[in-house]
Every structure is written in structure tokens, then in C-alpha cells.
Short mmCIF file of C-alpha atoms in Angstrom, two decimals:
data_model
loop_
_atom_site.label_atom_id
_atom_site.label_comp_id
_atom_site.label_asym_id
_atom_site.label_seq_id
_atom_site.Cartn_x
_atom_site.Cartn_y
_atom_site.Cartn_z
CA MET C 5 -11.42 3.68 44.86
CA ILE C 6 -11.39 7.33 43.69
CA ASP C 7 -14.16 9.83 44.35
CA VAL C 8 -13.76 13.36 42.98
CA SER C 9 -16.32 15.99 43.95
CA HIS C 10 -16.56 19.52 42.48
CA LEU C 11 -12.81 19.99 42.15
CA LYS C 12 -11.53 23.44 41.19
CA LYS C 13 -8.02 24.78 40.70
CA PHE C 14 -6.94 28.16 39.37
CA TYR C 15 -3.52 29.62 38.61
CA GLY C 16 -4.34 33.30 39.06
CA PRO C 17 -7.02 34.05 36.45
CA ILE C 18 -6.28 30.85 34.53
CA ARG C 19 -8.68 27.96 35.07
CA ALA C 20 -6.88 24.62 35.32
CA LEU C 21 -9.81 22.58 36.69
CA GLU C 22 -13.45 23.68 36.85
CA ASP C 23 -16.04 21.67 38.81
CA VAL C 24 -14.51 18.26 38.05
CA SER C 25 -16.46 15.31 39.47
CA PHE C 26 -16.30 11.56 38.78
CA HIS C 27 -16.00 8.17 40.48
CA ILE C 28 -13.66 5.25 39.72
CA ASP C 29 -14.41 1.78 41.09
CA ARG C 30 -11.88 -0.78 42.24
CA GLY C 31 -10.35 -2.86 39.46
CA GLU C 32 -11.13 -0.44 36.62
CA ILE C 33 -8.64 0.68 33.98
CA VAL C 34 -9.66 4.26 33.27
CA GLY C 35 -8.11 6.56 30.69
CA LEU C 36 -7.86 10.23 31.62
CA LEU C 37 -7.81 11.71 28.15
CA GLY C 38 -7.25 15.26 27.03
CA PRO C 39 -5.05 17.55 24.93
CA ASN C 40 -1.92 19.15 26.32
CA GLY C 41 -2.99 21.87 28.74
CA ALA C 42 -6.32 20.20 29.59
CA GLY C 43 -5.47 19.93 33.30
CA LYS C 44 -4.66 16.20 33.49
CA THR C 45 -1.38 16.57 35.34
CA THR C 46 -2.81 19.23 37.63
CA PHE C 47 -5.49 16.73 38.62
CA ILE C 48 -2.91 13.98 39.19
CA LYS C 49 -0.89 16.29 41.44
CA ILE C 50 -4.01 16.93 43.52
CA LEU C 51 -4.90 13.24 43.59
CA THR C 52 -1.44 12.31 44.84
CA GLY C 53 -1.39 15.04 47.51
CA TYR C 54 1.29 17.25 45.95
CA LEU C 55 -1.06 20.11 45.16
CA GLN C 56 -4.00 21.57 47.07
CA PRO C 57 -7.27 22.31 45.24
CA ASP C 58 -8.97 25.67 45.59
CA GLU C 59 -12.31 23.96 46.06
CA GLY C 60 -13.71 20.44 46.10
CA ARG C 61 -12.72 17.11 47.60
CA VAL C 62 -10.85 13.98 46.51
CA THR C 63 -10.95 10.68 48.38
CA VAL C 64 -8.95 7.52 47.72
CA ASP C 65 -10.32 4.31 49.19
CA GLY C 66 -12.56 6.42 51.42
CA LEU C 67 -9.78 8.65 52.77
CA ASP C 68 -9.66 12.39 52.11
CA VAL C 69 -6.42 13.19 50.28
CA GLN C 70 -5.94 16.54 52.03
CA SER C 71 -6.42 15.30 55.58
CA HIS C 72 -4.82 11.83 55.16
CA THR C 73 -2.10 12.67 52.64
CA ARG C 74 0.63 10.30 53.81
CA THR C 75 -1.77 7.38 54.25
CA VAL C 76 -3.19 7.90 50.75
CA GLN C 77 0.26 8.27 49.20
CA ALA C 78 1.26 4.95 50.73
CA GLU C 79 -1.57 3.28 48.74
CA ILE C 80 -0.56 4.86 45.42
CA GLY C 81 1.96 3.72 42.84
CA TYR C 82 2.90 6.56 40.49
CA LEU C 83 4.84 6.59 37.25
CA PRO C 84 5.19 10.18 35.96
CA GLU C 85 5.90 10.91 32.31
CA THR C 86 9.60 11.10 33.10
CA ALA C 87 10.41 8.18 35.40
CA PRO C 88 12.36 9.13 38.56
CA LEU C 89 15.46 7.04 37.83
CA TYR C 90 19.13 7.27 38.78
CA PRO C 91 21.23 6.24 35.76
CA GLU C 92 24.36 5.58 37.84
CA LEU C 93 22.58 2.89 39.91
CA SER C 94 21.99 -0.71 38.93
CA VAL C 95 18.39 -1.86 38.65
CA GLN C 96 18.77 -3.92 41.84
CA ALA C 97 20.34 -1.06 43.84
CA TYR C 98 17.65 1.36 42.67
CA LEU C 99 14.79 -0.93 43.65
CA GLN C 100 16.46 -1.59 47.02
CA MET C 101 16.68 2.16 47.60
CA MET C 102 13.02 2.62 46.64
CA ALA C 103 12.01 -0.20 49.01
CA ASP C 104 13.80 1.62 51.83
CA LEU C 105 12.13 4.92 50.90
CA ARG C 106 8.77 3.17 50.85
CA ARG C 107 9.56 1.85 54.35
CA ILE C 108 8.89 -1.72 53.31
CA PRO C 109 9.95 -3.91 56.29
CA ASP C 110 13.32 -5.60 55.84
CA ASP C 111 11.84 -9.08 56.04
CA GLU C 112 9.40 -8.26 53.19
CA GLN C 113 11.72 -6.39 50.84
CA LEU C 114 13.13 -9.41 49.03
CA GLN C 115 9.63 -10.72 48.25
CA CYS C 116 8.35 -7.31 47.11
CA ILE C 117 11.36 -6.65 44.90
CA SER C 118 11.14 -10.14 43.39
CA GLU C 119 7.45 -9.70 42.59
CA ALA C 120 8.07 -6.32 40.92
CA VAL C 121 11.05 -7.65 38.95
CA TYR C 122 9.18 -10.68 37.61
CA ALA C 123 6.04 -8.63 36.87
CA THR C 124 8.05 -6.21 34.73
CA GLY C 125 10.38 -8.77 33.11
CA LEU C 126 13.60 -7.36 34.56
CA GLU C 127 15.11 -10.65 35.80
CA SER C 128 18.06 -10.57 33.41
CA HIS C 129 18.78 -6.85 33.91
CA LEU C 130 19.20 -6.60 37.69
CA THR C 131 22.94 -5.93 37.64
CA ARG C 132 22.92 -3.52 34.70
CA LEU C 133 23.20 0.22 35.22
CA ILE C 134 19.92 2.02 34.53
CA GLY C 135 21.75 4.46 32.27
CA GLU C 136 22.73 1.58 29.98
CA LEU C 137 19.16 0.36 29.46
CA SER C 138 16.93 1.11 26.46
CA LYS C 139 14.06 3.50 27.02
CA GLY C 140 11.61 0.59 27.05
CA PHE C 141 13.48 -1.13 29.87
CA ARG C 142 13.85 2.15 31.77
CA GLN C 143 10.07 2.41 31.63
CA ARG C 144 9.90 -1.10 33.06
CA VAL C 145 12.15 -0.03 35.92
CA GLY C 146 9.85 2.96 36.52
CA LEU C 147 6.85 0.64 36.62
CA ALA C 148 8.70 -1.72 38.97
CA GLN C 149 9.25 1.08 41.49
CA ALA C 150 5.60 2.10 41.15
CA ILE C 151 4.31 -1.37 42.09
CA LEU C 152 7.04 -2.28 44.58
CA HIS C 153 4.80 -1.70 47.62
CA ARG C 154 1.77 -3.47 46.10
CA PRO C 155 -0.35 -0.32 45.69
CA ARG C 156 -4.12 -0.43 45.44
CA LEU C 157 -4.08 2.47 42.98
CA LEU C 158 -1.64 2.75 40.06
CA ILE C 159 -1.33 6.12 38.31
CA LEU C 160 0.47 6.18 34.96
CA ASP C 161 1.17 9.50 33.24
CA GLU C 162 1.96 9.02 29.52
CA PRO C 163 3.78 5.69 30.11
CA THR C 164 4.35 4.92 26.40
CA VAL C 165 5.52 8.32 25.13
CA GLY C 166 8.74 7.99 23.12
CA LEU C 167 8.67 4.20 22.91
CA ASP C 168 8.93 2.28 19.64
CA PRO C 169 5.96 0.12 18.49
CA MET C 170 7.37 -3.09 19.96
CA GLN C 171 8.04 -1.45 23.31
CA ILE C 172 4.52 0.04 23.34
CA VAL C 173 2.99 -3.41 22.86
CA GLU C 174 5.14 -4.80 25.69
CA ILE C 175 4.21 -1.99 28.10
CA ARG C 176 0.51 -2.37 27.24
CA GLY C 177 0.64 -6.06 28.09
CA LEU C 178 2.45 -5.27 31.32
CA ILE C 179 -0.17 -2.69 32.35
CA ARG C 180 -2.97 -5.18 31.70
CA ARG C 181 -1.26 -7.69 33.99
CA LEU C 182 -0.77 -5.09 36.70
CA ALA C 183 -4.45 -4.17 36.51
CA ARG C 184 -5.36 -7.59 37.90
CA GLN C 185 -4.26 -6.37 41.32
CA SER C 186 -4.60 -2.59 41.18
CA THR C 187 -7.01 0.05 39.97
CA VAL C 188 -5.29 1.86 37.08
CA LEU C 189 -5.66 5.52 36.12
CA PHE C 190 -3.96 6.05 32.78
CA SER C 191 -3.35 9.66 31.74
CA THR C 192 -2.60 10.36 28.08
CA HIS C 193 -3.36 12.51 25.07
CA ILE C 194 -2.86 9.56 22.69
CA LEU C 195 -6.28 8.23 21.67
CA SER C 196 -5.06 4.83 20.50
CA GLU C 197 -3.58 4.11 23.93
CA VAL C 198 -6.97 4.57 25.58
CA GLU C 199 -8.69 2.36 23.00
CA ALA C 200 -6.06 -0.34 23.43
CA LEU C 201 -5.91 -0.39 27.22
CA CYS C 202 -8.90 1.15 28.94
CA ASP C 203 -12.41 0.04 29.79
CA ARG C 204 -13.60 3.59 30.31
CA ALA C 205 -12.53 7.08 29.33
CA ILE C 206 -12.83 10.41 31.12
CA ILE C 207 -12.27 13.22 28.62
CA LEU C 208 -10.96 16.45 30.09
CA ILE C 209 -10.91 19.60 27.94
CA ASN C 210 -10.07 23.07 29.23
CA GLY C 211 -10.26 21.83 32.81
CA GLN C 212 -13.76 20.39 32.48
CA VAL C 213 -15.07 16.83 32.18
CA LYS C 214 -16.66 16.65 28.75
CA ALA C 215 -17.37 12.90 28.75
CA ASP C 216 -17.24 10.03 31.23
CA ALA C 217 -18.36 6.64 29.89
CA HIS C 218 -17.28 3.17 28.87
CA LEU C 219 -15.71 3.09 25.43
CA SER C 220 -18.62 1.09 24.02
CA GLU C 221 -21.02 3.81 25.18
CA LEU C 222 -18.91 6.57 23.67
CA ALA C 223 -18.75 4.68 20.37
CA ALA C 224 -22.50 4.02 20.19
CA THR C 225 -24.63 6.16 17.87
CA ALA C 226 -28.23 6.30 16.73
CA ASN C 227 -27.06 5.97 13.12
CA ALA C 228 -27.04 2.96 10.78
CA VAL C 229 -25.13 1.93 7.66
CA LEU C 230 -26.80 0.13 4.75
CA ILE C 231 -24.83 -1.26 1.81
CA LEU C 232 -26.57 -2.79 -1.21
CA GLU C 233 -25.34 -5.18 -3.89
CA ARG C 234 -26.49 -2.78 -6.60
CA GLU C 235 -28.23 0.57 -7.05
CA ALA C 236 -31.87 0.80 -5.95
CA ALA C 237 -34.03 3.57 -7.40
CA GLY C 238 -35.68 5.82 -4.82
CA ALA C 239 -33.74 4.34 -1.89
CA VAL C 240 -32.69 7.70 -0.45
CA ASP C 241 -36.25 9.09 -0.44
CA ARG C 242 -37.68 5.89 1.01
CA LEU C 243 -35.13 5.86 3.84
CA ARG C 244 -35.69 9.54 4.59
CA HIS C 245 -39.36 8.88 5.25
CA LEU C 246 -38.68 6.33 7.96
CA GLY C 247 -39.58 7.42 11.48
CA GLN C 248 -36.74 8.88 13.63
CA VAL C 249 -34.51 9.49 10.59
CA ARG C 250 -32.90 12.93 10.45
CA ALA C 251 -30.94 12.55 7.22
CA VAL C 252 -29.60 10.06 4.69
CA ASP C 253 -26.11 10.39 3.22
CA PRO C 254 -25.43 8.15 0.20
CA PHE C 255 -21.83 7.11 -0.42
CA GLN C 256 -19.82 4.81 -2.64
CA GLY C 257 -18.08 2.07 -0.71
CA SER C 258 -14.41 1.28 -1.26
CA ASP C 259 -15.48 -1.93 -2.99
CA GLY C 260 -17.80 -0.03 -5.34
CA TYR C 261 -21.10 -1.02 -3.73
CA PRO C 262 -23.69 1.72 -3.09
CA GLY C 263 -24.04 2.63 0.56
CA PHE C 264 -26.20 4.85 2.77
CA ARG C 265 -25.45 6.32 6.17
CA ILE C 266 -28.77 6.88 7.92
CA PHE C 267 -28.69 9.45 10.73
CA GLY C 268 -31.20 8.72 13.48
CA GLU C 269 -32.71 10.96 16.12
CA PRO C 270 -30.77 10.85 19.43
CA ASN C 271 -33.47 8.67 21.05
CA ALA C 272 -33.56 6.19 18.18
CA GLY C 273 -31.00 3.87 19.81
CA ASP C 274 -30.62 0.70 17.74
CA GLY C 275 -34.25 0.85 16.59
CA LEU C 276 -33.33 2.00 13.08
CA THR C 277 -31.84 -1.25 11.82
CA PRO C 278 -35.04 -3.34 12.11
CA ALA C 279 -37.02 -0.62 10.32
CA ILE C 280 -34.41 -0.34 7.57
CA TYR C 281 -34.35 -4.11 7.12
CA ALA C 282 -38.13 -4.19 6.87
CA VAL C 283 -38.12 -1.51 4.15
CA ALA C 284 -35.31 -3.23 2.26
CA ARG C 285 -37.19 -6.52 2.33
CA GLU C 286 -40.42 -4.85 1.26
CA GLN C 287 -38.72 -3.04 -1.64
CA GLY C 288 -36.66 -6.07 -2.68
CA TRP C 289 -33.34 -4.29 -2.21
CA PRO C 290 -30.33 -6.65 -2.41
CA VAL C 291 -28.79 -6.04 1.03
CA ARG C 292 -25.07 -6.69 1.33
CA GLU C 293 -24.59 -5.23 4.80
CA LEU C 294 -26.75 -3.57 7.47
CA ARG C 295 -25.26 -2.52 10.78
CA GLN C 296 -25.41 0.01 13.56
CA ASP C 297 -22.89 2.76 12.94
CA VAL C 298 -20.14 3.40 15.50
CA ARG C 299 -17.82 6.29 16.19
CA THR C 300 -14.13 6.04 16.88
CA LEU C 301 -12.74 7.65 20.01
CA GLU C 302 -11.05 10.16 17.71
CA THR C 303 -14.44 11.17 16.32
CA VAL C 304 -15.89 11.57 19.81
CA PHE C 305 -12.90 13.59 20.96
CA ASN C 306 -13.01 15.90 17.94
CA GLU C 307 -16.74 16.47 18.37
CA LEU C 308 -16.22 17.47 22.00
CA ALA C 309 -13.25 19.67 21.16
CA LEU C 310 -15.21 21.48 18.44
CA ALA C 311 -18.14 21.98 20.80
CA THR C 312 -15.86 23.60 23.37
CA GLU C 313 -15.76 27.37 23.38
CA SER C 314 -13.30 29.35 21.24
CA ALA C 315 -9.73 28.15 20.85
CA PRO C 316 -7.23 29.36 23.50
CA THR C 317 -5.14 32.43 22.89
CA GLN C 318 -1.36 32.28 22.74
CA GLU C 319 -1.24 33.41 26.39
CA ASP C 320 -3.63 30.63 27.39
CA THR C 321 -1.48 28.10 25.55
CA MET C 322 1.68 29.23 27.30
CA VAL C 323 0.05 28.99 30.71
CA GLY C 324 -1.56 25.68 29.71
CA GLU C 325 1.88 24.21 29.12
CA VAL C 326 2.76 25.13 32.72
CA VAL C 327 -0.37 23.79 34.43
CA SER C 328 -0.47 20.55 32.47
#
């Protein structure tokens, strides 16, 4: 659905995007993750045809965005961080206006509006003024306009910012339902939103793709965790001498049981756990728990951020707020 090849964008000497490339298949829910100023919104503006890249190419459903801008835009549903709403209009009048702007044929408008209204749960709010709605329902109206024309690609930029916990849960459920018919690109800097909604994450830092993988792949490590029922003399030394083990870090579990985090070589995969189990059985250690260790998305993100070159200067930050 989306193919991005060697995309570059500069604002004078400031790099907004640098050699960005990735591919998104139909039906995926992909999180575009990055801190403020990472270039997420710059990329979305290029993807939607509102900004020209300095170099590189973006295609949507096989069509080049630069040479087929209007055709591509007709296939996209877009909800920016601030939904484009008119508070003095009723929900029904607003959606009717958006249907006209989308050039939906008159004989199809009623069906399209009905589908969008039921999908977003706005049936009982059609006659209310948008300005009288809660922020959660205003977001629903924004989503309704984004899906009104049955887009193949749905782009959501920070759709849950400023919502209360109940509203966030409702919007998440709504996005999952919408993903049954559309490919979803979900831009955010909130890690929990990506973990809750997305199958895959693309992490953008300082205008560069630092990771592109399914969440399960990002969480996977070559490390293992062993927890025993009681202390075992010499356990640390015995574990350190296993093949493909880089280090052993003993710790005290929250329940008081002795534990060990065993750090494997990058190519160890999940091969450590059988070897650890074999040693524990041989030594007669009372094993309470043995599992492959996993990283949270927050851990992955922090590792990538720390690996990125020096922190931006104040000038970089100010410009970053503009380009993002």
C-alpha cells in the first residue's frame, strides 16, 4: 500500500528526513513512532501530497504521490492531531459538507454518511452542534470525516492526545474496527498507544528510521531469566561458563526469590533456555521460573535514542518543533 524509497527533506541546513525507506502492506496497522521533532509530521505531509520531498519517492497503491497527487489523496483518509471541525455546524451538516467536498455522488452520500456514523458511534449525536460535544466525540467526528469516502489508507496523527482514559479505550477499539477495511498508519510519540494498537512499529529519530519490525521482533532478546526457589551456591559462576553467555546479573525478585538475568550473545536466539535448564537439572537447582527475557517498547526506544548521536541544541529543538 505504501512504498517509501530514499526520502529526504531539508529545511535549509536542518535535516527533517534523511534517506527514509520502508514498505507497508495492505491491511497492516503500523505505528510511526518518534519523539517530537523526529520528522513524523513532515513525512505525513509528503505522503499526503502537501509537501514535496527534496529527494526520494513515495507511492501509494502503486501510484507516485508527486505525479498522481489528486488520485492518491482521494484514496486517503486523514485525521490530523487537531481535527478540522466547524463548531458552529451540527454533526450531520458537517458530514454532509465533507461528503460534498469529497465529491461523493449524491446517490451514494446517504449510505456513506450512515456507514461512517455507525462506525464511529455518532447515531445519537447527529443533530448536536460540534462545539457542544466532548473532546472524545469530536475525535469521533474527525474519524467519521476521515472514513466517509471509504479510503484504502487511513492516516491518524496523534488521535488520542488529550483524551481521558475511557475515551482512549473507545478510540482504540474504533481504530481496530476501521482497520478491517483500511490500512492504518498511526503516528504518535506515546509508546503505550503503539503497543496497544499496532502490529508493527517504525521508529523515526532525528529524521532517520532507527527500527522497522513487528512488535514481537522488537521485544525479542537473546537473554534469559532464571528464578530459583532458594539460593544455590556457585550458580553465577556456573551460568557464566555456559556457551554464548556474555554476563550474568543476579537480582532479588519482588517475592524474595533469588533470580538471575543471563545475557546471551546476539546470535544466541532462544538457545540459552535449554542450556540453562540442563545445567539447573544437573546441579539440582530448584527452578521456580525459566523464560526468555523480553524488552518493552520503551526499552527499545530508549536504547535507540541513546545510540543516536549527541542531543540536539536549543536551535535544533526550536526548528524541530516547526518541522514536526
